[in-house]
Amino acid sequence: MTHFKSNLRDITFDLFEVLDRDSVLGTGPAEDMDRETAEAVLTEMEHLCATRLAEPYAEGDRNPPIYDPQTRSVTMPESTKSAFKQYMDSDWWRLELPEELGGQDTPPSLRWAAMEQILGANPALYMYSAGPKFAQVVHVNGTERDKKIAQHMVNRQWGATMILTEPDAGSDVGAGRTRATLQADGTWHIEGVKRFITSGDQDMTENIMHLVLARPSGVEGVGGPGTKGLSLFLVPKYMFDLETGEVFTDQRNGVYATNVEKKMGLKVSATCEMTFGDGQPAVGWLLGEVHEGIVQMFQVIEHARMMVGTKAMATLSTGYLNALEYAKQRVQGADMLTPAKDAPRVTITHHPDVRRSLLTQKSTAEALRLLVLFTATFQDRVWIAESEGRRDEEAEGVNDLLLPIVKGYCSERAWTTLGTESLQTFGGSGFLQEYPIEQYVRDAKIDTLYEGTTAIQGQDLFFRKIIKDQGRAIGVLSKQIEEFLTGAGPLTRERELLGRAAQDVAQMIGTLTQLMMGAGEQPKDVYRVGLNTSRVLMALGDLVCAWLLVRAGEVASQRLEGASGDERDFLAGKVASAQWFCSTRLPQLTAERKMLESTTLDAMELPESAF
Ligand code: ST9
Ligand code: FAD
């Protein structure tokens, strides 16, 4: 038994019974991946994660990677090395790659369902194993040279990193100062210090390809200020033969891990300071030989934001299932209805407050899974369109709209629910390392921070995905919710709550949009918007999640009659999740709307010294 508890029944219910993924499997680009194969993939992945990949996660937390300042290198724990090898040997990472790069064409919805398992069992392993997926960005944006590099990255299973952040450039990536200087042979020399780089060094792969944002200098017309002046460079740890990929272990490139951070959580993931060109050139190639660094890097970021939201959801799901198991066994106190001092003691699942907590955990975990997989259905559409040589702009837009919600909402809800509910279910035992929750809480906190903090997700959602998009994607989503509400279904009370919530959220977005439209005359109203973008992110997350839960609950409700045993319990639980989430979360949106509407500039006018 390991810490990881998966919820395969819920995953397949969402995929096939709620989101109709049968319609994309076994056909078109997924011709070789029918439903039966898909279910086998999920079962195998679950088995591998539970039996092989999960245990080293706890071990790596207690004995994290070791940094040697003499050699400027990182040594991984043996257990992680072994799990990494087993995962790479399993070939499941190929699900994420297109066939032309040695992958197995798989719809994104199934990919994320499969990756939920590893992201719940051992998320750091997913990050260490992402080199081939990074290769896809190199391949798509690359010249013939870069495409060869991409193929080596896949064939030789190199590690890879995304390198944006600097000490003075975190959220504000455009403040980055790392420089790139063109050489006579067409390569570039990178100079600067980057920090907080995930998987910056490790000793599990023969090479690491760093994807680095740097500002070209000395070339006319490029390298200006801000994000637009950044270009993306491929900087390997070791130089290699471009034709064969053979690594020259005696030709170390001038990029080194110069520190590994000591962190609150996710300790087995090495977070490195990376120094480029200190005493030795750090040689790189300009990806695609075009200066479009931020656009190229955002292809990585979009995938990584989806990954972070999925990681958060997966951690809450396993956290809840651990809490549930504990609650069913822990005997403490008597039932409220039998207050006699000598009344029989009961398991804590008999106490109303524990039930409140368990239902909050259950409904939130299931809501987040639906949100992730629903978002992935738009990625399916994009993927199918691409395979047919066309674009599905509507699906691209809705996916873009949902990504900050997946990243921001999932991470906030998962980390807080794990901390305030899952850990609490264990009482004092939750605070101990004997149970996995304290690690989950520490490890899930990072999800609200990296890949853009929650504040950044809120701004991305409102300014870019709603205002800049001129309301197109939000219009598509709202229409789907409206159409659902004009129909009929068995969960009538939840539909009513949903209708009210949809109005609240629409009014919130409407109010902020009005403020933006009037900002020409009242420039400070932009502050009133800024005071509320995180609120809107969370409110829209609540609304979409509630809608998806009601959809799932109604499917379950219709199947309840005739079901028996475990399946009946499962379906009853789905109905209960929808009811609980709607009745406890949605009424809060009216209060959120009122707070948004009454936002003043007081917070902005308060002198800093008064804080
Ligand atoms: C990090 C890593 O934290 C943590 C975990 C690592 C795990 C790695 C392994 C797993 C991942 C595997 C991935 C494999 C790859 C898969 C690929 C699959 C094919 N969407 O608004 P502007 C662009 S890493 C798209 O003016 P500012 C756009 O080009 C560190 N593009 O902003 C835009 O131009 P335009 C993460 C977007 O004021 C341009 O940027 N750090 C989007 O210049 C400028 O936009 C962060 O995430 C978008 N949503 O810059 C930084 N937004 O408008 C967070 C912008 O003309 N900070 N662009 O189209 C931000 O996001 C800032 O808002 C900012 C601001 C940097 C964008
Ligand atoms: P800051 O940007 O200084 O933010 C501080 C606070 O101010 C935050 O609350 C933030 O929300 C708020 N804030 C900042 N600007 C604004 C604004 N304009 N509006 C509203 N609020 C704002 N980076 C990489 O490049 N590659 C990696 O692999 C990588 N991995 C990481 C792994 C770990 C464990 C950690 C901790 C970080 C990692 N990062 C990585 C960096 C990560 O992406 C940044 O930490 C993150 O983007 C935030 O930047 P910052 O830490 O400088 O915080």
XYZ file of C-alpha atoms and ligand atoms in Angstrom:
731
model
C 0.000 0.000 0.000
C 1.314 3.443 -0.879
C 0.013 6.937 -0.289
C -1.619 7.127 -3.708
C -5.285 6.328 -4.104
C -6.730 6.749 -7.561
C -10.364 7.111 -8.553
C -10.580 5.296 -11.854
C -14.344 4.849 -11.689
C -14.824 8.593 -11.430
C -12.414 9.214 -14.295
C -14.186 6.794 -16.642
C -17.581 8.113 -15.559
C -16.548 11.650 -16.513
C -14.910 10.629 -19.768
C -17.543 8.312 -21.104
C -20.808 8.954 -19.300
C -20.677 12.745 -18.915
C -18.314 14.058 -21.581
C -19.039 11.522 -24.322
C -15.421 10.780 -25.157
C -16.572 7.659 -27.005
C -17.270 10.038 -29.832
C -13.573 10.809 -30.343
C -12.068 7.396 -29.611
C -11.530 4.784 -32.309
C -12.063 7.311 -35.059
C -10.226 10.083 -36.924
C -6.760 10.714 -35.505
C -7.590 8.382 -32.592
C -8.429 5.485 -34.906
C -6.004 3.167 -33.123
C -7.241 4.183 -29.691
C -10.720 2.797 -29.156
C -12.600 2.826 -25.880
C -11.446 -0.636 -24.866
C -7.814 0.311 -25.444
C -8.358 3.591 -23.608
C -9.739 1.792 -20.567
C -6.813 -0.628 -20.640
C -4.398 2.335 -20.783
C -6.001 3.893 -17.713
C -5.950 0.627 -15.767
C -2.311 -0.083 -16.620
C -1.262 3.459 -15.811
C -3.067 3.298 -12.486
C -1.330 0.013 -11.639
C 2.123 1.333 -12.514
C 1.577 4.516 -10.528
C 0.194 2.808 -7.451
C 2.708 -0.028 -7.311
C 5.922 1.489 -8.658
C 5.909 5.267 -8.854
C 4.144 6.421 -5.706
C 6.422 5.128 -2.965
C 9.590 6.999 -4.060
C 7.628 10.225 -3.809
C 7.430 10.003 -0.026
C 10.990 8.681 0.141
C 12.249 11.576 -1.983
C 10.509 14.030 0.319
C 12.468 12.715 3.306
C 15.748 12.334 1.361
C 15.681 14.996 -1.337
C 18.187 15.435 -4.169
C 21.679 16.359 -3.014
C 23.533 19.336 -4.442
C 27.321 19.251 -4.681
C 28.745 22.797 -4.987
C 32.148 21.431 -6.043
C 30.857 19.728 -9.173
C 27.816 22.018 -9.432
C 25.640 18.949 -9.911
C 22.588 17.250 -8.431
C 22.419 13.622 -7.327
C 18.946 12.128 -7.233
C 17.725 9.648 -4.607
C 18.125 6.047 -5.833
C 14.407 5.362 -5.402
C 13.516 8.236 -7.736
C 16.087 7.097 -10.280
C 14.584 3.630 -10.268
C 11.004 4.952 -10.583
C 12.076 7.286 -13.387
C 13.592 4.383 -15.301
C 10.482 2.274 -14.825
C 8.279 5.070 -16.083
C 10.439 5.747 -19.123
C 10.666 2.002 -19.845
C 6.880 1.731 -19.612
C 6.552 4.055 -22.626
C 3.364 5.621 -21.228
C 4.892 9.058 -21.731
C 4.494 8.401 -25.448
C 0.751 8.982 -25.009
C 1.568 12.680 -24.897
C 3.493 12.690 -28.178
C 2.339 12.649 -31.789
C 3.169 9.594 -33.864
C 5.635 11.519 -36.032
C 7.812 12.030 -32.948
C 7.542 8.436 -31.786
C 4.366 8.819 -29.795
C 0.944 7.250 -29.798
C -1.780 9.553 -31.128
C -4.086 9.984 -28.145
C -6.861 12.540 -27.594
C -5.885 15.133 -24.961
C -8.821 14.160 -22.730
C -7.475 10.624 -22.424
C -3.919 11.922 -22.012
C -4.870 14.110 -19.061
C -6.956 11.313 -17.551
C -3.897 9.066 -17.743
C -1.500 11.762 -16.526
C -3.731 12.451 -13.529
C -2.423 9.142 -12.174
C 1.257 10.047 -12.247
C 0.532 13.609 -11.154
C -1.242 12.217 -8.084
C 1.307 9.492 -7.406
C 4.550 11.337 -8.076
C 4.227 14.724 -9.814
C 7.953 15.404 -9.764
C 8.452 12.308 -11.885
C 6.122 13.739 -14.502
C 8.244 16.886 -14.602
C 11.530 14.984 -14.863
C 10.091 12.835 -17.643
C 8.716 15.744 -19.689
C 11.781 16.061 -21.977
C 10.099 14.330 -24.938
C 7.041 16.553 -24.528
C 9.278 19.645 -24.575
C 10.717 18.198 -27.788
C 7.330 18.714 -29.396
C 7.674 22.487 -28.997
C 11.167 22.301 -30.462
C 9.857 20.208 -33.343
C 6.838 22.388 -34.102
C 8.753 25.672 -34.025
C 12.069 24.406 -35.282
C 14.262 24.508 -38.349
C 15.532 21.215 -39.830
C 18.366 21.429 -37.282
C 15.944 21.856 -34.405
C 13.748 19.021 -35.629
C 16.780 16.740 -35.464
C 17.435 17.972 -31.933
C 13.812 17.285 -31.041
C 14.090 13.732 -32.338
C 17.232 13.148 -30.256
C 15.416 14.505 -27.211
C 12.724 11.883 -27.718
C 14.851 8.941 -28.870
C 17.458 9.408 -26.163
C 14.907 10.467 -23.540
C 16.727 13.606 -22.480
C 15.493 15.807 -19.695
C 14.376 19.374 -20.435
C 13.586 22.585 -18.612
C 11.710 25.828 -19.148
C 13.867 28.748 -18.056
C 12.206 32.126 -17.653
C 12.525 33.324 -14.085
C 15.317 35.552 -12.774
C 15.829 37.084 -9.348
C 14.271 40.345 -10.581
C 11.922 38.818 -13.142
C 9.253 36.516 -11.700
C 5.679 37.390 -12.642
C 7.218 40.149 -14.729
C 9.051 37.875 -17.173
C 9.728 40.857 -19.423
C 12.116 42.302 -16.805
C 14.567 39.470 -17.584
C 18.142 40.575 -18.234
C 19.841 37.357 -19.326
C 21.621 38.202 -22.569
C 22.335 36.289 -25.758
C 25.142 37.263 -28.100
C 25.366 36.019 -31.678
C 28.579 34.195 -32.626
C 30.247 33.965 -36.024
C 29.177 30.320 -36.396
C 25.501 31.195 -35.917
C 25.286 29.932 -32.330
C 24.580 32.234 -29.380
C 26.331 32.665 -26.074
C 23.990 33.079 -23.129
C 25.007 35.031 -20.029
C 23.020 35.524 -16.867
C 21.523 33.950 -13.777
C 18.101 32.300 -13.736
C 16.432 31.037 -10.612
C 13.837 28.523 -9.435
C 14.387 26.186 -12.392
C 12.547 22.878 -12.058
C 14.694 19.825 -12.972
C 17.589 22.231 -13.712
C 20.017 19.409 -13.008
C 19.663 15.690 -12.271
C 21.638 12.533 -12.970
C 18.881 10.424 -14.525
C 19.208 11.372 -18.191
C 22.316 11.515 -20.354
C 21.583 15.112 -21.326
C 19.288 18.022 -20.474
C 17.978 20.482 -23.048
C 17.261 23.860 -21.499
C 14.681 26.079 -23.218
C 15.898 29.513 -22.175
C 14.401 32.967 -22.619
C 17.139 35.547 -23.143
C 17.443 38.986 -24.676
C 19.544 39.097 -27.848
C 22.022 41.926 -27.875
C 23.980 43.507 -30.685
C 21.515 42.531 -33.408
C 19.524 45.324 -34.943
C 15.758 45.254 -34.531
C 15.565 42.539 -31.894
C 15.999 42.296 -28.152
C 13.981 45.354 -27.163
C 12.376 45.818 -23.735
C 9.715 43.587 -22.182
C 8.570 40.121 -23.109
C 8.499 40.908 -26.832
C 12.265 41.407 -26.806
C 12.943 37.902 -25.492
C 14.048 35.047 -27.720
C 14.049 31.332 -26.990
C 17.323 29.440 -27.046
C 18.081 25.732 -26.889
C 20.978 25.283 -24.500
C 22.135 21.708 -23.840
C 23.922 20.546 -20.711
C 26.348 18.536 -22.868
C 27.228 19.184 -26.481
C 26.284 16.366 -28.857
C 26.547 15.118 -32.413
C 23.770 16.865 -34.281
C 23.310 13.973 -36.701
C 23.353 11.017 -34.320
C 22.544 12.638 -30.998
C 25.600 11.003 -29.420
C 26.461 12.982 -26.313
C 30.027 14.245 -25.882
C 30.427 13.742 -22.164
C 33.777 15.524 -22.305
C 32.158 18.645 -23.802
C 30.236 20.150 -20.913
C 28.386 23.322 -21.943
C 28.727 26.436 -19.771
C 25.338 26.169 -18.025
C 25.486 24.992 -14.428
C 23.208 24.525 -11.462
C 24.768 26.904 -8.948
C 22.328 26.182 -6.121
C 19.378 23.960 -5.229
C 16.636 25.577 -3.149
C 15.562 24.187 0.208
C 11.790 24.197 -0.034
C 8.551 23.809 1.892
C 7.440 20.938 -0.326
C 7.800 19.135 -3.642
C 11.268 18.420 -2.353
C 12.174 15.619 -4.711
C 11.808 18.077 -7.572
C 15.163 19.862 -7.784
C 14.604 23.623 -8.028
C 17.860 25.091 -9.270
C 19.572 28.394 -9.698
C 21.144 28.185 -13.150
C 24.157 30.233 -14.150
C 24.969 30.715 -17.807
C 28.353 31.653 -19.204
C 30.283 32.151 -15.981
C 33.891 31.603 -17.079
C 32.845 29.289 -19.889
C 30.477 30.006 -22.782
C 26.935 28.673 -22.551
C 26.259 27.857 -26.181
C 22.729 27.854 -27.548
C 20.743 27.799 -30.771
C 17.919 30.194 -31.524
C 14.757 28.082 -31.775
C 13.445 28.231 -35.323
C 15.950 30.997 -36.064
C 13.174 33.482 -35.311
C 12.931 35.959 -32.448
C 9.549 34.879 -31.110
C 10.584 33.727 -27.698
C 7.524 34.622 -25.650
C 5.100 33.143 -28.189
C 7.105 29.909 -28.331
C 7.513 29.736 -24.566
C 3.789 30.213 -24.046
C 3.232 26.949 -25.915
C 5.173 25.301 -23.108
C 3.458 27.425 -20.460
C -0.035 26.533 -21.648
C 0.746 22.852 -21.318
C 2.420 23.410 -17.965
C -0.551 25.413 -16.601
C -2.879 22.560 -17.531
C -0.428 20.180 -15.894
C -0.348 22.209 -12.665
C -4.152 22.296 -12.425
C -4.280 18.543 -13.029
C -1.586 17.956 -10.403
C -3.566 19.992 -7.865
C -6.775 18.103 -8.627
C -5.007 14.726 -8.480
C -3.476 15.561 -5.103
C -6.813 16.602 -3.636
C -8.416 13.432 -4.993
C -5.885 11.111 -3.362
C -5.945 13.295 -0.235
C -9.707 12.925 0.054
C -9.608 9.162 -0.473
C -6.955 8.827 2.235
C -9.066 10.962 4.587
C -12.148 8.895 3.798
C -10.353 5.641 4.550
C -9.140 7.029 7.863
C -12.565 8.396 8.806
C -14.205 5.018 8.194
C -11.821 3.393 10.671
C -11.297 6.002 13.345
C -13.628 5.430 16.288
C -14.191 8.472 18.440
C -17.142 9.764 20.414
C -20.779 8.758 20.319
C -23.485 9.547 17.805
C -25.055 12.959 18.524
C -28.428 11.285 19.004
C -27.123 9.003 21.769
C -25.538 11.403 24.232
C -25.434 8.986 27.196
C -21.930 8.799 28.691
C -21.754 5.050 28.096
C -23.269 5.156 24.594
C -21.415 3.027 22.033
C -18.513 4.794 20.336
C -18.806 5.272 16.581
C -16.523 5.885 13.645
C -16.080 9.581 12.997
C -18.086 9.292 9.755
C -21.137 9.397 12.055
C -20.444 12.985 13.096
C -22.196 15.689 11.065
C -19.148 17.921 10.947
C -16.990 15.105 9.555
C -19.656 14.399 6.947
C -19.676 18.084 6.038
C -15.944 17.954 5.613
C -15.920 14.702 3.610
C -18.617 15.925 1.242
C -16.757 19.183 0.754
C -13.607 17.227 -0.154
C -15.436 14.731 -2.346
C -17.471 17.262 -4.290
C -14.482 19.585 -4.758
C -12.177 16.814 -5.988
C -14.820 15.569 -8.413
C -15.594 19.106 -9.579
C -11.939 19.810 -10.314
C -11.598 16.547 -12.245
C -14.612 17.496 -14.354
C -13.163 20.948 -14.961
C -9.853 19.483 -16.165
C -11.484 16.901 -18.404
C -14.094 19.331 -19.738
C -11.266 21.703 -20.702
C -9.516 18.778 -22.366
C -12.575 18.174 -24.548
C -11.840 21.527 -26.220
C -8.245 20.392 -26.665
C -9.673 17.277 -28.332
C -11.492 19.505 -30.800
C -8.345 21.521 -31.503
C -6.376 18.294 -31.949
C -8.918 16.754 -34.333
C -9.095 19.953 -36.383
C -5.305 20.089 -36.656
C -5.217 16.486 -37.837
C -7.625 17.507 -40.602
C -5.494 20.486 -41.584
C -7.936 23.096 -40.276
C -8.365 25.221 -37.151
C -11.194 25.132 -34.656
C -10.948 28.697 -33.403
C -13.950 28.426 -31.137
C -12.421 25.471 -29.299
C -9.044 27.233 -29.132
C -10.736 30.241 -27.573
C -12.682 28.289 -24.959
C -9.590 26.260 -24.077
C -7.654 29.521 -23.624
C -10.453 30.872 -21.443
C -10.554 27.783 -19.262
C -6.779 27.403 -18.774
C -6.368 30.129 -16.115
C -9.370 28.631 -14.313
C -7.845 25.144 -14.446
C -4.538 26.508 -13.149
C -5.787 29.137 -10.700
C -9.033 27.683 -9.405
C -7.845 24.058 -9.130
C -4.676 25.045 -7.290
C -6.442 27.349 -4.816
C -9.313 24.964 -4.090
C -7.039 21.907 -3.867
C -4.486 23.387 -1.519
C -6.993 24.981 0.816
C -9.286 21.949 0.883
C -6.349 19.636 1.573
C -5.228 21.858 4.432
C -8.510 22.770 6.051
C -10.444 19.551 5.423
C -8.375 16.488 4.409
C -5.672 17.002 7.006
C -8.260 17.968 9.616
C -10.107 14.673 9.124
C -7.086 12.882 10.605
C -7.088 15.025 13.742
C -3.575 15.269 15.224
C -2.474 12.301 13.136
C -2.833 14.464 10.039
C 0.088 16.516 11.281
C 2.355 13.457 11.290
C 4.550 12.128 8.510
C 3.026 8.706 9.120
C 0.139 9.804 6.891
C 0.547 11.420 3.485
C -1.565 14.535 3.957
C 1.040 16.797 5.518
C 3.229 16.180 2.469
C 0.301 16.746 0.142
C -0.439 20.100 1.777
C 3.195 21.183 1.507
C 3.502 19.891 -2.041
C 0.234 21.341 -3.331
C 0.944 24.891 -2.148
C 3.405 25.455 -4.978
C 0.585 24.981 -7.492
C -0.788 28.417 -6.613
C 2.614 29.985 -7.223
C 4.551 28.656 -10.171
C 3.429 28.914 -13.778
C 1.992 32.305 -12.866
C 0.533 33.037 -9.424
C -3.222 33.093 -8.867
C -3.201 36.866 -9.264
C -1.645 36.445 -12.701
C -4.261 33.812 -13.632
C -7.058 36.191 -12.578
C -5.624 38.964 -14.744
C -5.021 36.596 -17.653
C -8.641 35.457 -17.398
C -10.211 38.877 -17.277
C -7.975 41.151 -19.347
C -6.812 38.697 -21.984
C -9.362 35.882 -22.164
C -12.487 38.006 -21.673
C -11.785 41.659 -22.580
C -9.135 41.197 -25.270
C -11.119 38.268 -26.675
C -14.131 40.639 -26.852
C -16.230 38.161 -24.907
C -16.247 35.529 -27.647
C -15.139 32.499 -25.638
C -17.037 33.464 -22.513
C -20.071 33.892 -24.777
C -19.725 30.317 -26.052
C -19.391 28.967 -22.535
C -22.301 31.042 -21.203
C -24.482 29.851 -24.044
C -23.761 26.222 -23.179
C -24.725 26.846 -19.558
C -27.861 28.759 -20.605
C -28.932 25.984 -22.961
C -28.498 23.470 -20.192
C -30.600 25.583 -17.861
C -33.441 26.012 -20.334
C -33.741 22.227 -20.538
C -35.125 20.073 -17.746
C -33.530 17.529 -15.463
C -34.054 15.708 -12.200
C -31.906 18.034 -10.045
C -34.401 20.893 -10.024
C -33.216 22.637 -6.846
C -29.604 22.597 -8.106
C -30.712 23.973 -11.471
C -32.356 26.872 -9.675
C -29.215 27.586 -7.667
C -27.182 27.353 -10.847
C -29.449 29.817 -12.640
C -29.035 32.379 -9.856
C -25.262 31.821 -9.792
C -24.989 32.213 -13.566
C -26.704 35.598 -13.228
C -24.410 36.623 -10.381
C -21.294 35.771 -12.364
C -22.597 37.438 -15.532
C -23.297 40.582 -13.503
C -19.834 40.481 -11.976
C -18.186 40.265 -15.388
C -20.581 42.922 -16.701
C -19.706 45.334 -13.894
C -15.959 44.944 -14.443
C -16.399 45.316 -18.194
C -18.302 48.570 -17.646
C -15.501 49.830 -15.424
C -12.994 49.042 -18.152
C -15.103 50.836 -20.747
C -15.278 53.911 -18.560
C -11.601 53.845 -17.668
C -10.828 56.519 -20.269
C -12.650 59.037 -18.084
C -12.043 57.357 -14.746
C -8.564 55.812 -15.076
C -8.517 54.713 -11.445
C -11.439 52.396 -12.084
C -8.864 49.980 -13.483
C -7.803 49.548 -9.836
C -11.362 48.550 -8.959
C -11.108 45.903 -11.657
C -7.706 44.790 -10.357
C -9.154 44.431 -6.867
C -11.607 41.881 -8.259
C -9.933 39.768 -10.944
C -9.023 36.967 -8.495
C -12.614 37.060 -7.214
C -13.974 36.617 -10.741
C -11.534 33.783 -11.410
C -12.816 31.890 -8.381
C -16.465 32.740 -9.056
C -16.305 31.537 -12.647
C -14.528 28.418 -11.407
C -17.347 27.779 -8.919
C -19.973 28.297 -11.591
C -18.416 26.044 -14.248
C -17.680 23.353 -11.668
C -21.225 23.450 -10.304
C -22.664 23.207 -13.806
C -20.469 20.205 -14.630
C -21.342 18.527 -11.327
C -25.060 18.994 -12.002
C -24.622 17.495 -15.466
C -22.810 14.534 -13.915
C -25.335 14.299 -11.079
C -28.240 14.157 -13.491
C -26.608 11.386 -15.518
C -26.069 9.488 -12.266
C -29.567 10.178 -11.034
C -31.080 8.745 -14.210
C -29.020 5.561 -13.836
C -29.667 5.033 -10.155
C -32.788 3.018 -10.712
C -31.687 -0.415 -11.711
C -28.191 -0.037 -10.310
C -27.072 -2.076 -7.351
C -24.144 -2.619 -4.989
C -21.006 -0.508 -5.461
C -22.319 1.050 -8.640
C -25.454 2.273 -6.887
C -23.333 3.768 -4.123
C -21.113 5.443 -6.672
C -24.068 6.975 -8.510
C -25.729 8.112 -5.293
C -22.433 9.737 -4.369
C -22.360 11.625 -7.655
C -25.827 13.044 -7.021
C -24.786 13.985 -3.493
C -21.661 15.778 -4.774
C -23.731 17.949 -7.089
C -26.248 18.737 -4.372
C -23.610 19.540 -1.770
C -21.480 21.719 -4.016
C -24.461 23.692 -5.329
C -26.068 24.233 -1.950
C -22.884 25.214 -0.103
C -20.909 27.102 -2.770
C -23.317 28.779 -5.113
C -25.190 30.992 -2.619
C -21.822 32.543 -1.769
C -21.619 33.974 -5.268
C -24.358 36.469 -4.495
C -22.251 37.792 -1.636
C -19.186 37.841 -3.905
C -21.135 39.850 -6.465
C -22.236 42.362 -3.852
C -18.676 42.759 -2.604
C -17.461 43.286 -6.144
C -20.151 45.857 -6.848
C -19.360 47.820 -3.715
C -15.593 47.884 -4.260
C -14.188 51.318 -3.516
C -10.747 52.772 -4.073
C -10.085 52.866 -0.322
C -7.534 50.059 -0.476
C -5.600 51.912 -3.165
C -5.780 55.258 -1.418
C -4.523 53.935 1.898
C -0.951 55.175 2.385
C 1.566 52.308 2.304
C 2.656 53.358 5.783
C -0.849 52.638 7.107
C -0.713 48.968 6.206
C 7.401 27.674 -14.055
C 7.568 26.173 -14.135
O 6.932 28.259 -13.129
C 6.993 25.365 -13.002
C 6.853 23.890 -13.231
C 7.721 23.322 -14.279
C 7.331 22.031 -14.797
C 7.984 21.731 -16.091
C 7.682 20.435 -16.703
C 6.306 20.154 -17.155
C 5.843 20.893 -18.358
C 6.041 20.202 -19.633
C 5.760 21.077 -20.746
C 6.183 20.503 -22.048
C 5.784 21.343 -23.229
C 4.547 21.000 -23.879
C 4.212 21.571 -25.141
C 3.118 20.960 -25.915
C 3.007 21.402 -27.407
N -1.425 32.583 -23.505
O -0.070 40.542 -21.798
P 1.322 40.791 -22.254
C 2.151 36.104 -24.615
S 7.960 28.492 -15.424
C -0.618 32.665 -24.572
O 1.639 42.071 -22.934
P 3.590 41.166 -20.477
C 1.622 36.673 -25.908
O 2.523 36.356 -26.932
C 7.708 30.213 -15.113
N 0.264 33.669 -24.740
O 2.230 40.550 -20.990
C 1.606 38.165 -25.587
O 1.624 38.965 -26.732
P 0.212 39.403 -27.440
C 6.324 30.575 -15.355
C 0.299 34.636 -23.815
O 3.281 42.315 -19.580
C 2.895 38.315 -24.803
O 2.964 37.118 -24.006
N 6.164 32.000 -15.320
C -0.530 34.622 -22.697
O 4.555 41.370 -21.562
C 2.919 39.533 -23.919
O 1.739 39.550 -23.178
C 5.015 32.551 -15.623
O 4.047 31.889 -15.919
C -1.415 33.527 -22.559
N -2.216 33.374 -21.505
O 4.087 39.921 -19.594
C 4.983 34.036 -15.595
N -0.265 35.699 -21.926
O -0.594 40.058 -26.372
C 3.684 34.579 -15.142
C 0.716 36.378 -22.551
O 0.628 40.309 -28.527
N 3.505 35.926 -15.646
N 1.069 35.749 -23.690
O -0.422 38.137 -27.919
C 2.699 36.186 -16.704
O 2.088 35.307 -17.280
C 2.605 37.640 -17.103
O 1.260 37.989 -17.206
C 3.343 37.961 -18.432
C 3.318 39.483 -18.534
C 4.766 37.458 -18.337
C 2.649 37.316 -19.627
P 6.677 37.827 -7.678
O 6.451 38.027 -9.121
O 7.674 38.679 -6.995
O 5.282 37.962 -6.937
C 5.158 38.270 -5.540
C 3.683 38.514 -5.232
O 3.236 39.671 -5.946
C 2.769 37.371 -5.678
O 1.727 37.206 -4.761
C 2.205 37.858 -6.998
O 0.919 37.317 -7.277
C 2.144 39.355 -6.776
N 2.283 40.076 -8.028
C 3.397 40.244 -8.774
N 3.134 40.965 -9.862
C 1.832 41.249 -9.833
C 0.945 41.979 -10.680
N 1.369 42.542 -11.817
N -0.355 42.078 -10.310
C -0.809 41.500 -9.174
N -0.018 40.818 -8.335
C 1.280 40.681 -8.658
N 10.403 29.480 -13.184
C 10.927 29.056 -14.358
O 11.224 29.862 -15.220
N 11.117 27.731 -14.594
C 10.815 26.780 -13.686
O 10.990 25.602 -13.942
C 10.280 27.197 -12.433
N 10.019 26.298 -11.447
C 9.690 26.748 -10.195
C 9.638 25.855 -9.121
C 9.420 26.307 -7.846
C 9.401 25.361 -6.713
C 9.213 27.701 -7.614
C 8.991 28.237 -6.238
C 9.219 28.570 -8.660
C 9.488 28.118 -9.953
N 9.597 29.006 -11.018
C 10.087 28.588 -12.217
C 9.354 30.418 -10.824
C 7.867 30.762 -10.700
O 7.232 30.674 -11.921
C 7.790 32.155 -10.072
O 8.130 31.994 -8.712
C 6.424 32.779 -10.214
O 6.180 33.083 -11.556
C 6.270 34.039 -9.359
O 7.364 34.887 -9.462
P 8.093 35.434 -8.132
O 8.382 34.260 -7.275
O 9.231 36.269 -8.535
O 7.008 36.293 -7.398
